CSV table of C-alpha atoms in Angstrom, one decimal:
chain,number,residue,atom,x,y,z
A,537,MET,CA,19.1,22.9,-3.2
A,538,ARG,CA,22.1,25.1,-2.9
A,539,SER,CA,22.8,28.2,-4.1
A,540,GLU,CA,24.7,29.0,-7.2
A,541,GLN,CA,27.4,30.9,-4.8
A,542,GLU,CA,27.8,28.0,-2.5
A,543,ILE,CA,28.2,25.4,-5.7
A,544,ASN,CA,30.7,27.5,-7.3
A,545,ARG,CA,32.6,28.0,-4.3
A,546,ALA,CA,32.3,24.1,-3.6
A,547,ILE,CA,33.7,23.5,-7.0
A,548,GLU,CA,36.6,25.9,-6.3
A,549,ARG,CA,37.6,24.3,-3.0
A,550,TYR,CA,37.0,20.7,-3.9
A,551,SER,CA,37.6,20.0,-7.4
A,552,ASP,CA,41.3,19.4,-6.8
A,553,THR,CA,40.5,17.0,-4.1
A,554,VAL,CA,37.9,15.4,-6.5
A,555,ARG,CA,40.3,15.1,-9.4
A,556,ARG,CA,43.1,13.4,-7.5
A,557,LEU,CA,40.7,10.9,-6.2
A,558,CYS,CA,39.5,10.5,-9.9
A,559,MET,CA,43.0,10.2,-10.8
A,560,ILE,CA,43.6,7.2,-8.6
A,561,HIS,CA,40.8,5.2,-9.5
A,562,LEU,CA,39.9,6.1,-13.5
A,563,LYS,CA,41.7,5.9,-16.4
A,564,SER,CA,40.1,8.5,-18.5
A,565,TYR,CA,39.3,12.1,-18.9
A,566,ALA,CA,35.8,11.2,-20.1
A,567,ASP,CA,35.2,9.3,-16.6
A,568,THR,CA,36.7,12.3,-14.8
A,569,GLU,CA,34.0,14.4,-16.3
A,570,ASP,CA,31.1,11.9,-15.3
A,571,ILE,CA,32.6,11.8,-11.7
A,572,PHE,CA,32.7,16.0,-11.4
A,573,GLN,CA,29.1,16.0,-12.5
A,574,THR,CA,27.7,13.2,-10.1
A,575,VAL,CA,29.6,14.4,-7.4
A,576,PHE,CA,28.8,18.2,-7.7
A,577,LEU,CA,25.1,17.6,-8.6
A,578,LYS,CA,24.7,15.9,-5.7
A,579,TYR,CA,26.2,18.2,-3.8
A,580,ALA,CA,23.9,21.0,-5.3
A,581,LEU,CA,20.6,18.8,-4.6
A,582,SER,CA,21.8,17.5,-1.1
A,583,SER,CA,20.1,18.9,1.8
A,584,VAL,CA,22.8,17.6,4.1
A,585,HIS,CA,23.6,20.3,6.8
A,586,PHE,CA,27.4,20.1,7.2
A,587,GLU,CA,28.8,21.2,10.7
A,588,SER,CA,32.0,22.7,9.4
A,589,GLU,CA,34.1,22.4,6.3
A,590,GLU,CA,36.0,19.5,7.6
A,591,HIS,CA,32.6,17.5,7.5
A,592,GLU,CA,31.7,19.3,4.2
A,593,LYS,CA,35.2,17.7,2.7
A,594,ALA,CA,34.7,14.5,4.4
A,595,TRP,CA,31.2,14.4,2.6
A,596,ILE,CA,32.6,15.2,-0.9
A,597,ILE,CA,35.6,12.4,-0.2
A,598,ARG,CA,33.0,9.9,0.3
A,599,VAL,CA,30.8,10.8,-2.4
A,600,THR,CA,33.3,10.8,-4.7
A,601,ILE,CA,35.0,7.4,-4.0
A,602,ASN,CA,31.5,5.9,-4.1
A,603,ALA,CA,30.9,7.5,-7.5
A,604,CYS,CA,34.0,5.8,-8.8
A,605,LYS,CA,33.1,2.6,-7.5
A,606,ASP,CA,29.4,2.7,-8.9
A,607,LEU,CA,31.3,3.8,-12.2
A,608,PHE,CA,32.9,0.3,-12.2
A,609,LYS,CA,30.1,-1.3,-11.2
A,610,SER,CA,28.2,-0.6,-14.1
A,611,PHE,CA,27.7,-3.3,-16.8
A,612,PHE,CA,28.8,-1.4,-19.7
A,613,ARG,CA,32.4,-0.4,-17.8
A,614,SER,CA,32.9,-4.2,-16.9
A,615,ARG,CA,32.8,-5.1,-20.5
A,616,THR,CA,34.8,-2.4,-22.3
A,617,THR,CA,38.4,-1.8,-21.7
A,618,SER,CA,39.8,1.6,-21.8
A,619,LEU,CA,42.6,2.1,-24.4
A,620,GLU,CA,43.7,5.3,-22.5
A,621,THR,CA,47.1,5.8,-20.7
A,622,LEU,CA,47.6,5.5,-16.9
A,623,ILE,CA,47.9,9.0,-16.1
A,624,ASP,CA,46.2,11.1,-18.5
A,625,GLN,CA,47.7,14.5,-17.5
A,626,PRO,CA,47.7,17.3,-20.4
A,627,ALA,CA,50.9,19.0,-18.7
A,628,PRO,CA,54.3,17.5,-18.9
A,629,MET,CA,55.4,16.4,-15.4
A,630,ASN,CA,58.5,16.3,-13.5
A,631,PRO,CA,59.9,12.8,-13.9
A,632,ASP,CA,60.3,12.3,-10.0
A,633,HIS,CA,56.3,13.0,-9.5
A,634,ARG,CA,55.4,11.1,-12.2
A,635,GLU,CA,57.4,8.1,-10.8
A,636,VAL,CA,55.8,8.6,-7.3
A,637,LEU,CA,52.0,8.7,-8.9
A,638,GLU,CA,52.9,5.6,-10.9
A,639,ALA,CA,54.0,3.8,-7.9
A,640,VAL,CA,51.0,4.7,-6.0
A,641,LEU,CA,48.9,3.8,-9.1
A,642,SER,CA,50.4,0.5,-9.2
A,643,LEU,CA,49.4,-0.3,-6.0
A,644,PRO,CA,45.9,-2.4,-5.9
A,645,PRO,CA,42.9,-0.1,-5.9
A,646,LYS,CA,42.1,-0.5,-2.1
A,647,TYR,CA,45.5,0.9,-1.0
A,648,ARG,CA,45.6,4.2,-3.3
A,649,ASP,CA,42.6,5.6,-1.2
A,650,VAL,CA,44.3,5.2,1.9
A,651,ILE,CA,47.9,6.4,0.7
A,652,TYR,CA,46.1,9.4,-0.8
A,653,LEU,CA,44.2,10.4,2.4
A,654,HIS,CA,47.0,9.7,4.7
A,655,TYR,CA,50.0,11.1,3.1
A,656,TYR,CA,48.2,14.2,1.1
A,657,GLU,CA,45.2,15.1,3.0
A,658,GLY,CA,46.7,14.2,6.4
A,659,TYR,CA,44.1,12.3,7.8
A,660,SER,CA,44.2,9.9,10.5
A,661,ALA,CA,43.7,6.3,10.4
A,662,PRO,CA,40.3,6.3,12.4
A,663,GLU,CA,39.1,9.3,10.1
A,664,ILE,CA,39.9,7.4,7.1
A,665,GLY,CA,38.1,4.4,8.5
A,666,LYS,CA,35.3,6.9,9.0
A,667,ILE,CA,35.3,8.1,5.3
A,668,VAL,CA,35.7,5.0,3.7
A,669,GLY,CA,33.4,3.1,5.9
A,670,ARG,CA,35.8,0.5,6.9
A,671,ASN,CA,37.1,-0.7,10.5
A,672,VAL,CA,40.0,1.3,12.0
A,673,ASN,CA,42.1,-2.1,12.2
A,674,THR,CA,41.7,-2.4,8.6
A,675,ILE,CA,43.1,0.9,7.8
A,676,TYR,CA,46.1,0.5,10.1
A,677,THR,CA,46.9,-3.0,7.9
A,678,LEU,CA,46.3,-1.3,4.6
A,679,LEU,CA,48.6,1.7,5.2
A,680,ALA,CA,51.4,-0.7,6.9
A,681,ARG,CA,51.5,-2.8,3.7
A,682,SER,CA,51.3,-0.1,1.2
A,683,ARG,CA,54.0,1.9,3.2
A,684,GLN,CA,56.3,-1.3,2.8
A,685,MET,CA,55.1,-1.6,-0.9
A,686,LEU,CA,56.1,1.9,-1.7
A,687,ARG,CA,59.2,1.7,-0.3
A,688,GLU,CA,60.1,-1.3,-2.3
A,689,LYS,CA,58.9,0.4,-5.4
A,690,LEU,CA,60.6,3.9,-4.6
A,691,GLY,CA,63.3,2.8,-2.4
A,692,GLY,CA,63.1,5.9,-0.1
A,693,GLU,CA,62.4,6.0,3.6
A,694,ALA,CA,58.8,5.6,4.6
A,695,ASP,CA,58.0,7.9,7.7
A,696,ALA,CA,54.5,7.4,8.9
B,170,MET,CA,58.0,9.9,1.2
B,171,ARG,CA,55.4,11.9,2.5
B,172,ASP,CA,56.8,15.0,1.0
B,173,LYS,CA,57.1,13.2,-2.3
B,174,ILE,CA,53.9,12.0,-2.2
B,175,ALA,CA,52.4,15.2,-1.1
B,176,GLN,CA,54.4,17.0,-4.0
B,177,ALA,CA,53.2,14.3,-6.6
B,178,PHE,CA,49.7,14.7,-5.7
B,179,ASP,CA,50.2,18.5,-5.7
B,180,GLN,CA,50.9,18.5,-9.6
B,181,VAL,CA,47.5,16.9,-10.2
B,182,GLN,CA,45.2,19.8,-10.5
B,183,ALA,CA,41.7,20.0,-11.8
B,184,GLU,CA,41.4,21.6,-15.2
B,185,GLU,CA,39.8,24.9,-15.5
B,186,ALA,CA,37.8,23.5,-18.4
B,187,LEU,CA,36.6,20.8,-16.1
B,188,LYS,CA,35.3,23.3,-13.5
B,189,THR,CA,33.8,25.3,-16.1
B,190,SER,CA,32.0,22.3,-17.8
B,191,THR,CA,30.8,21.0,-14.2
B,192,ARG,CA,29.2,24.4,-13.6
B,193,GLU,CA,27.6,24.5,-17.1
B,194,TYR,CA,26.3,21.0,-16.3
B,195,ILE,CA,24.9,21.5,-12.9
B,196,ARG,CA,23.5,24.8,-14.2
B,197,ARG,CA,21.7,22.9,-17.0
B,198,LYS,CA,20.6,20.1,-14.5
B,199,THR,CA,19.3,22.5,-12.4
B,200,ARG,CA,17.2,24.6,-14.6
B,201,GLY,CA,19.2,27.6,-13.7
B,202,TYR,CA,19.5,26.7,-9.9
B,203,THR,CA,15.6,26.4,-9.5
B,204,ARG,CA,14.9,23.1,-9.3
B,205,THR,CA,14.3,21.7,-5.6
B,206,ARG,CA,15.2,17.9,-5.8
B,207,GLN,CA,15.4,15.3,-8.1
B,208,ILE,CA,12.5,13.1,-7.6
B,209,PRO,CA,14.0,9.3,-7.2
B,210,GLY,CA,12.4,7.2,-9.5
B,211,TYR,CA,10.4,5.0,-6.9
B,212,LEU,CA,8.5,8.2,-5.7
B,213,ARG,CA,7.2,8.9,-9.2
B,214,LEU,CA,5.3,5.4,-8.6
B,215,VAL,CA,3.5,6.8,-5.3
B,216,PRO,CA,0.8,8.4,-7.0
B,217,VAL,CA,0.5,5.5,-9.3
B,218,ALA,CA,0.3,3.1,-6.1
B,219,ALA,CA,-2.4,5.5,-4.5
B,220,CYS,CA,-4.8,5.5,-7.7
B,221,LEU,CA,-4.2,1.7,-7.5
B,222,VAL,CA,-5.2,1.5,-4.0
B,223,LEU,CA,-8.3,3.8,-4.2
B,224,ALA,CA,-9.5,1.9,-7.3
B,225,VAL,CA,-9.1,-1.4,-5.3
B,226,LEU,CA,-11.0,0.3,-2.1
B,227,ALA,CA,-13.6,1.9,-4.6
B,228,GLY,CA,-14.1,-1.5,-6.1
B,229,ASN,CA,-14.5,-3.2,-2.7
B,230,TRP,CA,-16.8,-0.6,-1.6
B,231,LEU,CA,-18.8,-0.9,-4.8
B,232,TYR,CA,-18.9,-4.4,-4.4
B,233,PHE,CA,-19.3,-5.6,-1.0
B,234,THR,CA,-21.8,-2.6,0.3
B,235,PRO,CA,-25.4,-4.3,0.0
B,236,THR,CA,-27.7,-2.1,-1.5
B,237,VAL,CA,-30.8,-4.2,-0.9
B,238,GLU,CA,-31.5,-7.1,1.6
B,239,ILE,CA,-33.5,-10.0,1.4
B,240,SER,CA,-35.0,-11.1,4.8
B,241,ILE,CA,-35.9,-14.8,4.9
B,242,ASP,CA,-38.2,-15.8,8.1
B,243,ILE,CA,-39.4,-19.2,8.9
B,244,ASN,CA,-37.8,-20.2,12.0
B,245,PRO,CA,-34.4,-20.0,10.7
B,246,SER,CA,-34.2,-16.1,10.1
B,247,ILE,CA,-31.6,-15.1,7.6
B,248,GLU,CA,-30.7,-11.8,5.9
B,249,LEU,CA,-29.0,-11.8,2.8
B,250,GLY,CA,-27.2,-8.6,1.7
B,251,VAL,CA,-27.4,-7.9,-2.0
B,252,ASN,CA,-24.8,-5.5,-3.8
B,253,ARG,CA,-25.8,-3.4,-6.8
B,254,PHE,CA,-24.6,-6.4,-8.9
B,255,ASP,CA,-27.1,-8.5,-7.4
B,256,ARG,CA,-24.7,-10.7,-5.8
B,257,VAL,CA,-25.2,-11.7,-2.4
B,258,VAL,CA,-22.2,-10.4,-0.3
B,259,THR,CA,-23.6,-10.9,3.2
B,260,ALA,CA,-25.4,-13.8,4.9
B,261,THR,CA,-26.5,-13.2,8.4
B,262,GLY,CA,-28.5,-15.7,10.5
B,263,TYR,CA,-30.5,-14.0,13.3
B,264,ASN,CA,-31.0,-17.0,15.4
B,265,ALA,CA,-29.3,-20.2,15.9
B,266,ASP,CA,-31.2,-21.8,13.2
B,267,GLY,CA,-30.4,-19.3,10.7
B,268,GLN,CA,-26.9,-19.8,11.6
B,269,ALA,CA,-26.9,-23.5,11.2
B,270,LEU,CA,-28.7,-23.1,8.0
B,271,LEU,CA,-26.2,-20.9,6.7
B,272,ASP,CA,-23.5,-22.9,7.7
B,273,THR,CA,-24.7,-26.0,5.4
B,274,LEU,CA,-25.2,-23.5,2.4
B,275,GLU,CA,-22.6,-21.6,0.2
B,276,VAL,CA,-24.8,-18.6,-1.1
B,277,GLN,CA,-21.8,-16.1,-0.8
B,278,ASN,CA,-21.5,-14.2,-4.3
B,279,LEU,CA,-24.4,-16.1,-5.8
B,280,ASP,CA,-26.8,-14.1,-7.9
B,281,TYR,CA,-29.8,-13.6,-5.2
B,282,ASN,CA,-32.3,-15.4,-6.8
B,283,ASP,CA,-30.2,-18.5,-6.9
B,284,ALA,CA,-29.3,-17.9,-3.3
B,285,VAL,CA,-32.8,-17.8,-2.2
B,286,GLU,CA,-33.4,-20.9,-4.4
B,287,GLN,CA,-31.1,-22.7,-2.5
B,288,ILE,CA,-32.2,-21.7,0.7
B,289,ILE,CA,-35.9,-22.5,0.2
B,290,ASN,CA,-34.8,-26.0,-1.5
B,291,SER,CA,-32.5,-26.7,1.5
B,292,ASP,CA,-33.7,-29.8,3.6
B,293,THR,CA,-34.2,-28.0,6.5
B,294,VAL,CA,-36.5,-25.2,4.7
B,295,ALA,CA,-38.0,-28.0,2.7
B,296,ALA,CA,-39.0,-29.8,5.5
B,297,LEU,CA,-40.4,-26.9,7.6
B,298,LEU,CA,-42.4,-25.9,4.4
B,299,SER,CA,-44.1,-29.2,4.0
B,300,GLY,CA,-44.6,-29.2,7.6
B,301,ASP,CA,-46.9,-26.1,7.5
B,302,GLY,CA,-44.2,-23.5,8.3
B,303,ILE,CA,-44.7,-20.1,6.9
B,304,VAL,CA,-42.0,-18.4,5.0
B,305,THR,CA,-41.9,-14.4,4.4
B,306,ILE,CA,-39.2,-12.9,2.3
B,307,GLY,CA,-38.6,-9.1,2.9
B,308,VAL,CA,-36.8,-7.1,0.6
B,309,ILE,CA,-35.6,-4.2,2.4
B,310,GLY,CA,-34.1,-1.3,0.6
B,311,PRO,CA,-34.6,2.5,-0.7
B,312,ASP,CA,-37.6,2.7,-3.4
B,313,GLY,CA,-35.8,2.1,-6.3
B,314,GLU,CA,-35.2,0.4,-9.6
B,315,GLN,CA,-33.4,-2.4,-8.0
B,316,THR,CA,-35.6,-2.8,-4.9
B,317,THR,CA,-38.4,-3.0,-7.1
B,318,ARG,CA,-36.9,-5.7,-9.5
B,319,VAL,CA,-35.6,-7.7,-6.5
B,320,LEU,CA,-39.2,-7.4,-4.9
B,321,SER,CA,-40.9,-8.5,-8.2
B,322,ASP,CA,-38.5,-11.5,-8.5
B,323,MET,CA,-39.3,-12.6,-5.0
B,324,GLU,CA,-42.8,-12.4,-5.4
B,325,ALA,CA,-42.6,-14.7,-8.6
B,326,CYS,CA,-40.5,-17.1,-6.0
B,327,THR,CA,-43.1,-16.9,-3.5
B,328,SER,CA,-46.0,-17.2,-6.0
B,329,ARG,CA,-45.2,-21.0,-6.1
B,330,SER,CA,-46.3,-21.5,-2.5
B,331,GLU,CA,-49.4,-20.4,-0.5
B,332,ASN,CA,-47.4,-20.3,2.5
B,333,MET,CA,-44.7,-18.1,1.3
B,334,HIS,CA,-45.3,-14.0,1.7
B,335,CYS,CA,-43.4,-11.2,0.2
B,336,TYR,CA,-43.0,-7.5,1.5
B,337,HIS,CA,-40.9,-4.5,1.2
B,338,ALA,CA,-39.6,-2.7,4.1
B,339,ASP,CA,-37.7,0.6,4.5
B,340,GLY,CA,-34.1,0.7,5.7
B,341,ASP,CA,-35.7,2.4,9.0
B,342,THR,CA,-37.6,-0.5,9.9
B,343,ALA,CA,-34.6,-3.0,9.1
B,344,GLU,CA,-32.4,-0.7,11.6
B,345,GLU,CA,-35.1,-1.0,14.4
B,346,ALA,CA,-35.4,-4.7,13.8
B,347,HIS,CA,-31.7,-5.3,13.8
B,348,GLU,CA,-31.3,-2.9,17.1
B,349,MET,CA,-33.4,-5.8,18.8
B,350,GLY,CA,-31.6,-8.4,17.4
B,351,LEU,CA,-34.1,-9.6,14.8
B,352,SER,CA,-34.6,-9.9,11.2
B,353,CYS,CA,-36.8,-7.7,9.5
B,354,GLY,CA,-39.5,-10.2,9.2
B,355,LYS,CA,-39.7,-11.4,12.6
B,356,TYR,CA,-39.6,-7.5,13.7
B,357,ARG,CA,-42.8,-6.9,11.6
B,358,ALA,CA,-44.3,-10.0,13.2
B,359,TYR,CA,-43.4,-9.0,16.7
B,360,GLN,CA,-45.0,-5.6,16.0
B,361,GLN,CA,-48.3,-7.1,15.1
B,362,LEU,CA,-47.8,-9.6,18.1
B,363,LEU,CA,-47.2,-6.6,20.4
B,364,GLN,CA,-50.4,-5.2,19.6
B,365,VAL,CA,-52.4,-8.0,20.8
B,366,ASP,CA,-50.1,-9.3,23.6
B,367,PRO,CA,-47.9,-6.7,25.3
B,368,THR,CA,-45.8,-8.9,27.4
B,369,VAL,CA,-43.9,-10.4,24.5
B,370,THR,CA,-40.3,-9.9,24.1
B,371,PRO,CA,-37.9,-9.7,21.1
B,372,GLU,CA,-36.1,-12.8,22.5
B,373,GLN,CA,-38.9,-14.8,22.5
B,374,VAL,CA,-39.9,-13.9,19.0
B,375,ALA,CA,-36.4,-14.8,17.7
B,376,ASN,CA,-36.8,-18.3,18.9
B,377,MET,CA,-40.2,-18.9,17.3
B,378,THR,CA,-41.4,-19.8,14.0
B,379,MET,CA,-43.2,-18.0,11.8
B,380,ARG,CA,-46.0,-20.2,12.1
B,381,GLU,CA,-46.2,-19.8,15.9
B,382,ILE,CA,-45.9,-16.2,16.0
B,383,TRP,CA,-49.0,-16.0,13.3
B,384,ASP,CA,-50.7,-18.7,15.1
B,385,ARG,CA,-50.4,-16.8,18.4
B,386,ILE,CA,-51.5,-13.6,17.1
B,387,GLN,CA,-54.4,-15.3,15.4
B,388,ALA,CA,-55.1,-16.9,18.7
B,389,LEU,CA,-55.1,-13.7,20.5
B,390,SER,CA,-56.5,-11.3,18.3
B,391,GLY,CA,-59.3,-13.9,17.2
B,392,THR,CA,-62.3,-12.2,18.4
B,393,THR,CA,-61.3,-8.9,17.0
B,394,ALA,CA,-60.2,-10.4,13.7
B,395,GLU,CA,-60.9,-7.5,11.6
B,396,THR,CA,-58.5,-5.3,13.1
B,397,ALA,CA,-55.7,-7.2,13.2
B,398,PRO,CA,-55.1,-9.1,10.0
B,399,VAL,CA,-52.6,-11.5,9.3
B,400,GLN,CA,-50.2,-9.0,7.5
B,401,SER,CA,-50.8,-5.2,9.0
B,402,GLU,CA,-48.8,-2.6,7.6
B,403,TYR,CA,-45.6,-1.3,9.6
B,404,ASP,CA,-43.9,0.4,6.9
B,405,ASP,CA,-44.2,2.0,3.8
B,406,GLY,CA,-47.3,-0.2,2.6
B,407,THR,CA,-45.8,-1.7,-0.4
B,408,GLU,CA,-46.9,-5.0,1.0
B,409,SER,CA,-47.6,-7.8,-1.5
B,410,HIS,CA,-49.6,-10.6,-0.6
B,411,THR,CA,-49.0,-13.5,-3.1
B,412,ALA,CA,-49.9,-16.2,-0.5
B,413,GLY,CA,-51.9,-16.5,2.6
B,414,LYS,CA,-55.0,-15.5,1.2
B,415,SER,CA,-56.6,-18.8,2.5
B,416,GLU,CA,-55.5,-18.1,5.9
B,417,GLU,CA,-57.0,-14.8,6.0
B,418,GLN,CA,-59.9,-15.6,4.4
B,419,GLY,CA,-60.2,-18.5,7.2
B,420,HIS,CA,-59.4,-15.9,9.8
B,421,HIS,CA,-61.5,-13.2,8.9
B,422,GLY,CA,-64.5,-15.6,8.7
B,423,GLY,CA,-64.3,-17.1,11.9
B,424,GLU,CA,-65.6,-16.4,15.0
B,425,HIS,CA,-62.7,-18.0,17.1
B,426,GLY,CA,-59.7,-16.9,15.3
B,427,GLU,CA,-57.8,-19.7,16.0
B,428,GLN,CA,-60.1,-21.9,14.6
B,429,GLY,CA,-60.8,-19.9,11.5
B,430,TYR,CA,-57.0,-19.8,10.8
B,431,ARG,CA,-56.5,-23.5,11.2
B,432,HIS,CA,-59.1,-24.2,8.9
B,433,GLY,CA,-57.8,-22.1,6.5
B,434,GLY,CA,-54.3,-23.4,7.1
B,435,ASP,CA,-55.4,-26.5,6.6
B,436,GLU,CA,-56.7,-26.4,3.4
B,437,ASP,CA,-52.9,-26.6,1.9
């Protein structure tokens, strides 16, 4: 059990990351709320000792991805369809940004994580492999393909 | 493209309301940050499982602990352990004959009356009985309701034949007997024989029939018949002679014990 200060600090520090991961995976705001609760409750109750902030962040990312996947595994979810929009952003967005996000979200789910972790969080392929629990070569392949697909969609230069 | 993606993702930020509701949720779930750990569902079953295991163990103990032992000696020496529910839970042969006899019978979990009945009526024992063998049935157990009941049942059983005896012994006697590798009945006979023949060993006794042992006692103590009755007391004295009176009479009367004994024994 962690202290209130610790938990509030973690919420401040990691909620953006969690929010972005939710955006990648989920379609509704209610689900996002669910994931937030799951992830931070798990954090509050876990007794894992973190060696560094990097370790802690990687832990949060992994827990979030797993929680999102678990949500999709549930029976109820697999039988219902969300009517909500793709990106449920309250604030109006810059069209450029919107285009990029839509391009990312149009990729198959397995590419979205690596895109986010690589391009935004700046993790290297071996680090991503560790976080999502997959082979490094798989990650390289996923990155290469997603780069290809994004380039087609956005027409820009993909610099790794 | 890296910058574009980064900028686009930068736009996505956790709403304050989301953070607040998450904080509220965790405070509620941890009851103001006091709860230690969530107990996983399967761990809640541990006490239940422990109780079950205990109940099974206690049940086993209750059922499989003999409270009274019935020792049957002819030459086959057998001891039946009877539990508090009057069921036979152990059956031990104290010599080769006894073990062989038990191998042919299925007395486990029978009511002790049925078990004794089965043993007495088995071919081996019936042959021995008709061949002038002597059966002693011992009830070994602490003084109490069950011991008394078993003893009276055994008395009822032995009273049908003159060559059957019944006695009661306490746990100490039985323990001494088992240390020597003898059944309780043999041990008592051995103690008696020892008085008249100090050279006798428990091994010899183990392989003699009760008839042989008693014949030997009679033979050796024949001249001092009065001092060595057939069934002298070595234990707590709740001995009961439902049979063998003719032997004693014959024995007591005769100047030569063996002859007197034979005389008595031949009556049946």
